[in-house]
Amino acid sequence: MHKLPAEFKVHIDETCVRCGRCARECSFGALKFEGRVVADHKNCVACHRCVATCPVEAITVTKNPYTYKENALWQPYHLHNIYKQANTGGKLLTSTGCDKPYPVYWDHILLDACQVTNPSIDPLREPMELRTYLGGRPDRIKLATDGGKTRLAEPLPPQIRLETPITFGAMSYGAVSLNAHKALAAAAKQSGTLMNCGEGGLHRDLYAYGDHIITQCASGRFGLHAEYLNAGAVIEIKIGQGAKPGIGGHLPGEKVTAAISETRMIPEQSDALSPAPHHDIYSIEDLRQLIFAIKEATHYQKPVAVKVSAVHNIAAIASGVVRAGADIVSIDGFRGGTGAAPTMIRDNVGIPIEIALAVVDERLRREGIRNRASIIVAGGIRNSADVVKAIALGADAVAIGTAALVALGCHVCQRCHTGKCAWGIATQRDDLVSRLDPDIGAKMLTNLLRAWSLEIKEMLGALGVNALESLRGSRERLRGVGLDAQTLDILGIKPVGR
């Protein structure tokens, strides 16, 4: 067996008061208290729970300086993975989104600003409209006259109103704790937006938040029944996930508690396996049948979304999804987070959301069907500037997952799949779940959305527009810096200076 070096080192300095709190807080077994704090470095994952809770700030966590012989091809990352697989014979697992140094296109896109001839708008003095509506729009509106009054001759497709263009992305009950779900749902209600409950069904405690919840129909059909479908504001058919395109999901049996068993409608302690494909969807025509079956089950009162991974032919896929009758297309880029995914899939399959969004919006506009569906994008949205750039590239709204979890306390240690989350987020252990107060969590999330919304208003004002609708798809307000001509062409934006 290969002895793997510890990835991190825990340092306890001389100011330690030997209270033992760090050992009690560590859920990975990296610290023990034996009259003094003893570190087992190989178990440290850099979740920083010990650092955050130490009353005298006596703890630091650093990267282990252990060095392999320098080799441009065989980097320590590759050697470490080979040693690990030689020991275990298993596939490598990880969590959250891709952390490899691929280009982050958001950081190479800059916003325009008004100066003299088209003055900017002061958001403190003039109203700024962030309200967004999700759902399909008809090609034309038919009017009728009744008793001298004009009215709509046909009802409009169902629309969902958002007070901010930011929603909470899909995270299932099981992948995250009930307290995390409660915080997300409460924050969505307070902020006038939506949270996506993911593929694990909806806990009974969250039905009261139904007007602000996207319920999901995934390949495993977990927790799926008529009451569940009608409980939410939007129903989403999950075809793919950005962190693991083309493969299914797996919630280990040890995470399937009695409450999760009841919610997902599966036996307690049994593995929850989501197949890679829906076994009733093998064509756009099959997808169309499911979309309209769901619309029938919900009496055509709720928009139906289809979530797909950002892959190479995403434009054609999105076109087919819209023509199949979807009211919303949700696109998840390859940096999208996950509770668990094979490392090689997460880091090598899919494309960035910036590219996917640009080509999908352009394709739908060229085909004259952009109005039939809204676009929500996810997978690496880190701040309000990313949101504004996504809107200008053509999105109607964005979904945040990792950013929301960070607001709840996540330190992105990428060990969600272990179920040992020290912050009470990605775990089902009662002693850990209790660390996350859903009321405080909801406040943190509400603060985040409020702060981002204020910044979005400022950026809109700088652009000289007072409504988000005026910016949607307006790529003329974007410029690329440090991008080659081909990438600029795909994004549909000009280089700086032009």
Short mmCIF file of C-alpha atoms in Angstrom, two decimals:
data_model
loop_
_atom_site.label_atom_id
_atom_site.label_comp_id
_atom_site.label_asym_id
_atom_site.label_seq_id
_atom_site.Cartn_x
_atom_site.Cartn_y
_atom_site.Cartn_z
CA MET A 1 0.00 0.00 0.00
CA HIS A 2 1.22 3.45 -0.88
CA LYS A 3 1.47 5.86 2.02
CA LEU A 4 -0.03 9.10 0.77
CA PRO A 5 1.29 12.38 2.16
CA ALA A 6 -1.19 14.60 3.97
CA GLU A 7 -2.66 17.29 1.74
CA PHE A 8 -2.80 19.86 4.54
CA LYS A 9 -0.98 20.62 7.79
CA VAL A 10 -2.70 21.87 10.96
CA HIS A 11 -0.58 24.17 13.11
CA ILE A 12 -1.41 24.92 16.76
CA ASP A 13 0.59 27.81 18.18
CA GLU A 14 1.62 28.50 21.76
CA THR A 15 -1.44 30.70 22.47
CA CYS A 16 -3.66 27.59 22.57
CA VAL A 17 -5.63 27.50 25.84
CA ARG A 18 -6.31 23.75 25.56
CA CYS A 19 -10.08 24.09 25.69
CA GLY A 20 -10.53 21.18 23.26
CA ARG A 21 -13.19 22.95 21.24
CA CYS A 22 -11.39 22.46 17.94
CA ALA A 23 -11.35 18.69 18.46
CA ARG A 24 -15.06 18.67 19.23
CA GLU A 25 -15.82 20.77 16.16
CA CYS A 26 -13.71 18.71 13.71
CA SER A 27 -15.97 16.21 11.92
CA PHE A 28 -13.18 14.62 9.85
CA GLY A 29 -11.06 13.32 12.71
CA ALA A 30 -8.12 15.60 12.03
CA LEU A 31 -7.90 16.86 15.61
CA LYS A 32 -8.01 15.02 18.92
CA PHE A 33 -7.74 16.35 22.46
CA GLU A 34 -5.49 14.37 24.79
CA GLY A 35 -4.73 17.02 27.39
CA ARG A 36 -3.45 18.96 24.42
CA VAL A 37 -4.52 19.18 20.80
CA VAL A 38 -3.05 16.46 18.60
CA ALA A 39 -3.32 16.76 14.82
CA ASP A 40 -3.79 13.83 12.45
CA HIS A 41 -2.85 15.77 9.33
CA LYS A 42 -3.90 13.16 6.80
CA ASN A 43 -7.56 13.62 7.81
CA CYS A 44 -7.56 17.40 7.37
CA VAL A 45 -9.60 18.66 4.40
CA ALA A 46 -9.15 22.41 5.05
CA CYS A 47 -12.80 23.00 5.97
CA HIS A 48 -11.49 25.61 8.47
CA ARG A 49 -14.12 24.82 11.10
CA CYS A 50 -11.38 24.63 13.72
CA VAL A 51 -9.88 27.93 12.57
CA ALA A 52 -13.26 29.69 12.70
CA THR A 53 -14.25 28.39 16.14
CA CYS A 54 -10.93 28.67 18.01
CA PRO A 55 -11.53 31.30 20.73
CA VAL A 56 -7.93 32.54 20.64
CA GLU A 57 -7.19 32.12 16.91
CA ALA A 58 -4.38 29.70 17.64
CA ILE A 59 -4.92 27.48 14.58
CA THR A 60 -3.76 27.79 11.00
CA VAL A 61 -4.14 25.31 8.15
CA THR A 62 -1.59 25.31 5.34
CA LYS A 63 -0.89 23.29 2.23
CA ASN A 64 1.57 20.50 2.96
CA PRO A 65 4.91 21.52 1.42
CA TYR A 66 5.70 17.85 0.67
CA THR A 67 7.31 17.90 -2.77
CA TYR A 68 7.65 15.34 -5.52
CA LYS A 69 10.49 15.57 -8.02
CA GLU A 70 9.65 18.33 -10.47
CA ASN A 71 8.14 17.06 -13.72
CA ALA A 72 6.13 19.13 -16.17
CA LEU A 73 4.03 16.16 -17.27
CA TRP A 74 3.66 14.16 -14.06
CA GLN A 75 2.40 16.79 -11.67
CA PRO A 76 1.85 15.90 -7.96
CA TYR A 77 -1.91 15.90 -8.61
CA HIS A 78 -1.57 13.01 -11.07
CA LEU A 79 0.86 11.04 -8.90
CA HIS A 80 -1.34 11.42 -5.84
CA ASN A 81 -4.41 10.19 -7.74
CA ILE A 82 -2.56 7.17 -9.14
CA TYR A 83 -1.29 6.18 -5.69
CA LYS A 84 -4.80 6.52 -4.30
CA GLN A 85 -6.38 4.39 -7.03
CA ALA A 86 -3.61 1.79 -6.76
CA ASN A 87 -4.52 1.47 -3.07
CA THR A 88 -8.30 1.37 -3.47
CA GLY A 89 -9.16 0.18 -6.97
CA GLY A 90 -12.00 2.73 -7.00
CA LYS A 91 -12.88 5.76 -9.06
CA LEU A 92 -11.96 9.19 -7.77
CA LEU A 93 -14.82 11.21 -6.28
CA THR A 94 -15.09 14.91 -5.59
CA SER A 95 -17.61 17.65 -4.88
CA THR A 96 -18.51 21.23 -5.85
CA GLY A 97 -17.56 22.48 -9.33
CA CYS A 98 -14.55 22.09 -11.59
CA ASP A 99 -11.51 23.78 -10.03
CA LYS A 100 -9.10 23.37 -12.92
CA PRO A 101 -7.49 26.51 -14.44
CA TYR A 102 -9.61 26.68 -17.58
CA PRO A 103 -10.32 30.25 -18.77
CA VAL A 104 -13.01 32.04 -16.77
CA TYR A 105 -14.64 34.08 -19.53
CA TRP A 106 -16.56 36.30 -17.10
CA ASP A 107 -13.19 37.77 -16.12
CA HIS A 108 -12.42 38.62 -19.76
CA ILE A 109 -15.68 40.47 -20.40
CA LEU A 110 -16.05 44.14 -19.48
CA LEU A 111 -19.16 46.30 -19.25
CA ASP A 112 -19.78 49.58 -21.03
CA ALA A 113 -20.60 52.82 -19.17
CA CYS A 114 -22.30 56.06 -20.14
CA GLN A 115 -20.55 59.42 -20.12
CA VAL A 116 -21.89 62.60 -21.77
CA THR A 117 -24.20 62.13 -24.72
CA ASN A 118 -26.09 59.29 -23.02
CA PRO A 119 -25.88 60.16 -19.32
CA SER A 120 -25.88 57.51 -16.64
CA ILE A 121 -28.75 57.05 -14.19
CA ASP A 122 -28.46 57.46 -10.43
CA PRO A 123 -30.15 54.44 -8.84
CA LEU A 124 -30.54 56.35 -5.57
CA ARG A 125 -32.68 58.99 -7.24
CA GLU A 126 -34.51 57.09 -9.96
CA PRO A 127 -36.33 53.75 -9.85
CA MET A 128 -34.49 50.74 -11.27
CA GLU A 129 -36.50 47.72 -12.39
CA LEU A 130 -35.03 44.28 -11.68
CA ARG A 131 -38.33 42.43 -11.93
CA THR A 132 -38.14 39.46 -14.27
CA TYR A 133 -40.79 37.13 -15.63
CA LEU A 134 -40.04 33.50 -16.43
CA GLY A 135 -42.10 31.56 -18.93
CA GLY A 136 -42.87 31.39 -22.62
CA ARG A 137 -44.25 34.34 -24.57
CA PRO A 138 -46.62 33.85 -27.52
CA ASP A 139 -45.58 34.86 -31.03
CA ARG A 140 -48.50 37.27 -31.10
CA ILE A 141 -51.37 38.32 -28.83
CA LYS A 142 -54.95 37.92 -30.00
CA LEU A 143 -57.41 40.51 -28.76
CA ALA A 144 -61.19 40.44 -28.62
CA THR A 145 -63.79 43.13 -27.98
CA ASP A 146 -66.47 42.45 -25.44
CA GLY A 147 -69.04 45.14 -24.59
CA GLY A 148 -66.80 47.86 -25.92
CA LYS A 149 -63.86 46.62 -23.85
CA THR A 150 -60.75 44.99 -25.26
CA ARG A 151 -59.53 41.79 -23.67
CA LEU A 152 -57.22 38.90 -24.44
CA ALA A 153 -58.88 36.37 -26.70
CA GLU A 154 -56.59 33.60 -25.43
CA PRO A 155 -54.91 33.18 -22.03
CA LEU A 156 -51.18 33.85 -21.87
CA PRO A 157 -48.79 31.04 -20.91
CA PRO A 158 -48.13 30.89 -17.16
CA GLN A 159 -45.52 33.36 -15.94
CA ILE A 160 -43.49 33.48 -12.73
CA ARG A 161 -42.49 36.87 -11.37
CA LEU A 162 -39.05 37.32 -9.81
CA GLU A 163 -38.13 40.46 -7.89
CA THR A 164 -34.46 39.82 -8.69
CA PRO A 165 -32.93 37.83 -11.57
CA ILE A 166 -31.16 35.49 -9.15
CA THR A 167 -32.58 32.09 -8.14
CA PHE A 168 -31.18 29.32 -5.96
CA GLY A 169 -29.98 26.33 -7.99
CA ALA A 170 -31.00 22.69 -7.60
CA MET A 171 -29.66 21.00 -4.47
CA SER A 172 -31.48 17.89 -3.29
CA TYR A 173 -32.56 16.97 0.20
CA GLY A 174 -30.01 14.30 0.94
CA ALA A 175 -27.15 16.05 -0.80
CA VAL A 176 -27.76 18.96 1.59
CA SER A 177 -29.42 19.02 4.98
CA LEU A 178 -33.01 19.92 5.76
CA ASN A 179 -31.80 23.03 7.57
CA ALA A 180 -30.03 24.15 4.39
CA HIS A 181 -33.24 23.58 2.43
CA LYS A 182 -35.25 25.53 4.99
CA ALA A 183 -32.82 28.45 4.80
CA LEU A 184 -32.94 28.49 0.99
CA ALA A 185 -36.74 28.31 0.88
CA ALA A 186 -37.22 31.05 3.47
CA ALA A 187 -34.70 33.32 1.71
CA ALA A 188 -36.41 32.73 -1.65
CA LYS A 189 -39.73 33.79 -0.17
CA GLN A 190 -38.28 36.86 1.54
CA SER A 191 -36.42 37.92 -1.63
CA GLY A 192 -39.24 37.25 -4.08
CA THR A 193 -37.40 34.59 -6.03
CA LEU A 194 -37.22 30.79 -6.39
CA MET A 195 -35.28 27.91 -4.88
CA ASN A 196 -34.92 24.58 -6.67
CA CYS A 197 -35.48 21.58 -4.39
CA GLY A 198 -33.43 19.27 -6.61
CA GLU A 199 -34.21 15.67 -7.45
CA GLY A 200 -34.82 14.41 -3.90
CA GLY A 201 -38.44 15.41 -3.49
CA LEU A 202 -39.81 18.08 -1.16
CA HIS A 203 -39.92 17.72 2.61
CA ARG A 204 -43.37 18.34 4.09
CA ASP A 205 -42.06 21.31 6.07
CA LEU A 206 -41.35 23.14 2.79
CA TYR A 207 -44.77 22.80 1.14
CA ALA A 208 -45.71 26.12 2.75
CA TYR A 209 -43.07 27.79 0.55
CA GLY A 210 -44.47 26.25 -2.64
CA ASP A 211 -44.99 29.54 -4.47
CA HIS A 212 -41.22 30.05 -4.35
CA ILE A 213 -40.04 26.51 -5.15
CA ILE A 214 -39.06 24.74 -8.36
CA THR A 215 -39.89 21.06 -8.02
CA GLN A 216 -37.76 18.69 -10.05
CA CYS A 217 -38.57 15.57 -12.04
CA ALA A 218 -35.33 13.64 -12.55
CA SER A 219 -34.54 10.22 -13.97
CA GLY A 220 -34.90 8.48 -10.59
CA ARG A 221 -38.39 9.98 -10.09
CA PHE A 222 -37.66 10.31 -6.36
CA GLY A 223 -40.52 11.74 -4.31
CA LEU A 224 -42.55 12.31 -7.45
CA HIS A 225 -46.34 12.39 -7.11
CA ALA A 226 -49.19 14.68 -8.16
CA GLU A 227 -49.24 16.65 -4.91
CA TYR A 228 -45.50 17.26 -5.21
CA LEU A 229 -45.81 18.49 -8.80
CA ASN A 230 -48.61 20.86 -7.88
CA ALA A 231 -46.84 22.09 -4.74
CA GLY A 232 -44.24 24.19 -6.57
CA ALA A 233 -44.37 27.25 -8.79
CA VAL A 234 -42.33 25.64 -11.61
CA ILE A 235 -41.70 22.00 -12.54
CA GLU A 236 -38.26 21.22 -13.92
CA ILE A 237 -37.35 18.09 -15.89
CA LYS A 238 -33.70 17.38 -15.14
CA ILE A 239 -31.92 15.88 -18.13
CA GLY A 240 -28.35 16.80 -17.22
CA GLN A 241 -26.16 18.47 -14.62
CA GLY A 242 -23.16 20.66 -15.41
CA ALA A 243 -20.78 18.90 -13.02
CA LYS A 244 -21.49 15.47 -14.51
CA PRO A 245 -23.00 15.58 -18.01
CA GLY A 246 -24.17 12.29 -19.39
CA ILE A 247 -24.15 10.32 -16.15
CA GLY A 248 -26.63 9.72 -13.34
CA GLY A 249 -26.52 10.38 -9.62
CA HIS A 250 -25.88 8.35 -6.49
CA LEU A 251 -26.91 9.15 -2.93
CA PRO A 252 -25.22 6.57 -0.65
CA GLY A 253 -27.49 4.54 1.62
CA GLU A 254 -25.86 5.89 4.78
CA LYS A 255 -27.30 9.31 3.89
CA VAL A 256 -30.83 7.95 3.43
CA THR A 257 -32.29 8.66 6.86
CA ALA A 258 -35.90 8.00 7.86
CA ALA A 259 -36.93 11.53 6.82
CA ILE A 260 -35.14 11.27 3.46
CA SER A 261 -36.63 7.82 2.94
CA GLU A 262 -40.12 9.23 3.42
CA THR A 263 -39.48 12.24 1.19
CA ARG A 264 -37.83 10.29 -1.63
CA MET A 265 -40.20 7.33 -1.26
CA ILE A 266 -37.40 4.76 -1.11
CA PRO A 267 -36.36 2.28 1.62
CA GLU A 268 -34.31 3.66 4.49
CA GLN A 269 -30.54 3.09 4.19
CA SER A 270 -30.86 2.09 0.52
CA ASP A 271 -28.72 3.68 -2.18
CA ALA A 272 -30.64 6.23 -4.28
CA LEU A 273 -29.49 5.69 -7.87
CA SER A 274 -30.51 8.03 -10.66
CA PRO A 275 -29.96 6.45 -14.08
CA ALA A 276 -28.01 8.42 -16.66
CA PRO A 277 -30.99 8.74 -19.05
CA HIS A 278 -34.69 8.99 -18.35
CA HIS A 279 -35.85 5.56 -19.45
CA ASP A 280 -38.88 7.08 -21.14
CA ILE A 281 -36.92 9.77 -23.03
CA TYR A 282 -34.82 8.81 -26.02
CA SER A 283 -35.80 11.61 -28.41
CA ILE A 284 -37.14 15.14 -28.51
CA GLU A 285 -40.57 13.62 -29.21
CA ASP A 286 -40.35 11.61 -25.97
CA LEU A 287 -39.37 14.76 -24.09
CA ARG A 288 -42.34 16.56 -25.60
CA GLN A 289 -44.66 13.84 -24.30
CA LEU A 290 -43.33 14.20 -20.75
CA ILE A 291 -43.56 18.00 -20.87
CA PHE A 292 -47.20 17.91 -21.87
CA ALA A 293 -47.99 15.08 -19.44
CA ILE A 294 -46.70 17.35 -16.66
CA LYS A 295 -48.66 20.31 -18.04
CA GLU A 296 -51.80 18.16 -18.05
CA ALA A 297 -51.14 17.01 -14.47
CA THR A 298 -50.78 20.64 -13.35
CA HIS A 299 -53.70 21.94 -15.45
CA TYR A 300 -51.44 24.16 -17.58
CA GLN A 301 -51.03 26.50 -14.59
CA LYS A 302 -47.28 26.16 -14.11
CA PRO A 303 -44.30 26.72 -16.41
CA VAL A 304 -42.30 23.59 -17.23
CA ALA A 305 -38.52 23.91 -17.35
CA VAL A 306 -35.95 21.51 -18.79
CA LYS A 307 -32.47 21.46 -17.29
CA VAL A 308 -29.59 20.41 -19.53
CA SER A 309 -25.81 20.33 -19.20
CA ALA A 310 -23.66 22.72 -21.21
CA VAL A 311 -22.09 20.48 -23.86
CA HIS A 312 -20.64 20.97 -27.34
CA ASN A 313 -23.95 20.85 -29.25
CA ILE A 314 -25.93 22.75 -26.63
CA ALA A 315 -27.43 25.19 -29.15
CA ALA A 316 -29.14 22.42 -31.11
CA ILE A 317 -30.23 20.71 -27.88
CA ALA A 318 -31.78 23.92 -26.54
CA SER A 319 -33.60 24.50 -29.82
CA GLY A 320 -35.11 21.02 -29.59
CA VAL A 321 -36.08 21.56 -25.95
CA VAL A 322 -37.93 24.78 -26.82
CA ARG A 323 -39.67 23.18 -29.77
CA ALA A 324 -40.70 20.32 -27.47
CA GLY A 325 -42.75 22.80 -25.45
CA ALA A 326 -40.51 23.84 -22.55
CA ASP A 327 -41.31 27.24 -21.08
CA ILE A 328 -37.85 27.60 -19.49
CA VAL A 329 -34.47 26.21 -20.53
CA SER A 330 -32.03 25.84 -17.63
CA ILE A 331 -28.41 25.44 -18.73
CA ASP A 332 -25.79 24.26 -16.24
CA GLY A 333 -22.15 24.94 -17.12
CA PHE A 334 -19.24 22.63 -16.36
CA ARG A 335 -18.26 24.63 -13.29
CA GLY A 336 -21.62 23.86 -11.71
CA GLY A 337 -21.47 22.42 -8.22
CA THR A 338 -22.43 18.94 -7.09
CA GLY A 339 -22.70 16.93 -3.90
CA ALA A 340 -20.71 14.12 -5.52
CA ALA A 341 -19.26 13.42 -8.95
CA PRO A 342 -16.46 11.35 -10.50
CA THR A 343 -13.43 13.64 -10.60
CA MET A 344 -12.53 12.80 -14.19
CA ILE A 345 -16.07 13.58 -15.39
CA ARG A 346 -16.32 16.84 -13.46
CA ASP A 347 -12.99 18.13 -14.71
CA ASN A 348 -13.07 16.99 -18.35
CA VAL A 349 -16.65 16.91 -19.65
CA GLY A 350 -18.81 19.85 -20.72
CA ILE A 351 -18.18 23.50 -21.64
CA PRO A 352 -18.22 26.86 -19.83
CA ILE A 353 -21.60 28.46 -19.26
CA GLU A 354 -20.52 31.74 -20.90
CA ILE A 355 -19.99 30.00 -24.25
CA ALA A 356 -23.13 27.86 -23.91
CA LEU A 357 -25.33 30.86 -23.14
CA ALA A 358 -24.01 32.88 -26.06
CA VAL A 359 -24.57 30.16 -28.65
CA VAL A 360 -28.00 29.17 -27.30
CA ASP A 361 -29.35 32.72 -27.28
CA GLU A 362 -27.98 33.34 -30.77
CA ARG A 363 -29.48 30.07 -32.11
CA LEU A 364 -32.92 30.67 -30.64
CA ARG A 365 -33.00 34.24 -31.99
CA ARG A 366 -31.89 33.11 -35.43
CA GLU A 367 -34.65 30.50 -35.50
CA GLY A 368 -37.24 33.02 -34.32
CA ILE A 369 -38.20 31.07 -31.19
CA ARG A 370 -36.35 32.99 -28.46
CA ASN A 371 -39.65 34.35 -27.13
CA ARG A 372 -41.05 30.87 -26.52
CA ALA A 373 -38.85 30.13 -23.51
CA SER A 374 -36.87 31.90 -20.81
CA ILE A 375 -33.23 31.02 -20.20
CA ILE A 376 -31.74 30.41 -16.75
CA VAL A 377 -28.00 29.82 -16.55
CA ALA A 378 -25.86 28.37 -13.76
CA GLY A 379 -22.40 26.98 -13.19
CA GLY A 380 -19.88 29.44 -11.80
CA ILE A 381 -21.90 32.59 -11.02
CA ARG A 382 -19.74 34.23 -8.33
CA ASN A 383 -20.92 37.83 -8.01
CA SER A 384 -23.32 40.48 -9.27
CA ALA A 385 -21.06 41.41 -12.21
CA ASP A 386 -21.32 37.83 -13.50
CA VAL A 387 -25.11 38.19 -13.29
CA VAL A 388 -25.15 41.41 -15.31
CA LYS A 389 -22.83 39.94 -17.96
CA ALA A 390 -25.04 36.85 -18.20
CA ILE A 391 -28.12 39.02 -18.75
CA ALA A 392 -26.31 40.98 -21.47
CA LEU A 393 -25.31 37.71 -23.15
CA GLY A 394 -28.98 36.71 -23.29
CA ALA A 395 -30.05 35.09 -20.01
CA ASP A 396 -33.33 35.93 -18.32
CA ALA A 397 -32.05 34.91 -14.88
CA VAL A 398 -29.24 33.00 -13.19
CA ALA A 399 -29.14 30.25 -10.59
CA ILE A 400 -26.54 30.17 -7.84
CA GLY A 401 -25.59 27.06 -5.87
CA THR A 402 -22.05 27.23 -4.54
CA ALA A 403 -22.33 30.97 -3.88
CA ALA A 404 -25.47 30.32 -1.82
CA LEU A 405 -23.74 27.60 0.20
CA VAL A 406 -20.77 29.88 0.83
CA ALA A 407 -23.22 32.43 2.23
CA LEU A 408 -24.41 29.68 4.60
CA GLY A 409 -20.83 29.05 5.76
CA CYS A 410 -19.38 26.60 3.21
CA HIS A 411 -15.60 26.85 2.84
CA VAL A 412 -15.49 24.83 -0.42
CA CYS A 413 -13.35 22.02 0.95
CA GLN A 414 -14.87 19.77 -1.75
CA ARG A 415 -15.80 16.93 0.61
CA CYS A 416 -19.59 17.12 0.34
CA HIS A 417 -19.69 13.47 -0.78
CA THR A 418 -18.33 12.26 2.56
CA GLY A 419 -21.39 13.43 4.50
CA LYS A 420 -19.14 14.93 7.18
CA CYS A 421 -19.69 18.63 6.44
CA ALA A 422 -18.55 20.48 9.54
CA TRP A 423 -20.82 23.42 8.74
CA GLY A 424 -24.05 21.40 8.79
CA ILE A 425 -24.76 21.93 5.09
CA ALA A 426 -23.86 18.78 3.11
CA THR A 427 -24.54 16.23 5.83
CA GLN A 428 -27.36 14.26 7.46
CA ARG A 429 -25.67 13.72 10.82
CA ASP A 430 -27.91 15.27 13.47
CA ASP A 431 -24.97 16.60 15.49
CA LEU A 432 -23.65 18.42 12.42
CA VAL A 433 -26.98 19.52 10.91
CA SER A 434 -27.80 21.34 14.16
CA ARG A 435 -24.81 23.64 13.55
CA LEU A 436 -26.72 25.38 10.77
CA ASP A 437 -29.50 27.59 12.09
CA PRO A 438 -32.03 27.91 9.21
CA ASP A 439 -33.23 31.33 10.40
CA ILE A 440 -29.73 32.75 10.50
CA GLY A 441 -28.97 31.02 7.19
CA ALA A 442 -32.04 32.60 5.58
CA LYS A 443 -30.88 36.01 6.80
CA MET A 444 -27.42 35.51 5.30
CA LEU A 445 -28.89 34.45 1.95
CA THR A 446 -31.35 37.34 1.94
CA ASN A 447 -28.50 39.74 2.65
CA LEU A 448 -26.51 38.27 -0.24
CA LEU A 449 -29.36 38.69 -2.74
CA ARG A 450 -30.08 42.21 -1.48
CA ALA A 451 -26.42 43.20 -1.82
CA TRP A 452 -26.14 41.76 -5.32
CA SER A 453 -29.40 43.42 -6.37
CA LEU A 454 -28.13 46.81 -5.18
CA GLU A 455 -24.93 46.32 -7.17
CA ILE A 456 -26.90 45.27 -10.25
CA LYS A 457 -28.91 48.50 -10.02
CA GLU A 458 -25.69 50.50 -9.86
CA MET A 459 -24.30 48.74 -12.92
CA LEU A 460 -27.56 49.27 -14.82
CA GLY A 461 -27.38 52.95 -13.91
CA ALA A 462 -23.81 53.14 -15.21
CA LEU A 463 -25.04 51.57 -18.45
CA GLY A 464 -27.76 54.22 -18.71
CA VAL A 465 -30.70 51.82 -18.49
CA ASN A 466 -33.31 51.65 -15.75
CA ALA A 467 -34.71 48.20 -16.40
CA LEU A 468 -33.11 44.78 -16.62
CA GLU A 469 -35.26 44.04 -19.66
CA SER A 470 -33.41 46.76 -21.58
CA LEU A 471 -30.08 44.99 -21.08
CA ARG A 472 -31.15 41.44 -21.90
CA GLY A 473 -29.25 40.18 -24.93
CA SER A 474 -27.60 43.57 -25.52
CA ARG A 475 -24.11 42.34 -26.32
CA GLU A 476 -23.17 45.72 -27.73
CA ARG A 477 -22.70 46.78 -24.09
CA LEU A 478 -19.99 44.14 -23.61
CA ARG A 479 -16.35 44.09 -24.69
CA GLY A 480 -13.78 41.30 -24.56
CA VAL A 481 -10.26 41.70 -23.20
CA GLY A 482 -7.52 39.12 -23.70
CA LEU A 483 -9.71 36.92 -25.91
CA ASP A 484 -8.86 35.63 -29.38
CA ALA A 485 -10.93 36.50 -32.44
CA GLN A 486 -12.66 33.12 -32.58
CA THR A 487 -13.81 33.30 -28.95
CA LEU A 488 -15.05 36.87 -29.44
CA ASP A 489 -17.00 35.71 -32.48
CA ILE A 490 -18.63 32.85 -30.54
CA LEU A 491 -19.51 35.16 -27.64
CA GLY A 492 -20.85 37.72 -30.11
CA ILE A 493 -18.95 40.64 -28.57
CA LYS A 494 -16.33 43.11 -29.79
CA PRO A 495 -12.79 43.53 -28.46
CA VAL A 496 -12.00 46.44 -26.17
CA GLY A 497 -11.30 49.61 -28.09
CA ARG A 498 -13.89 48.87 -30.78
#
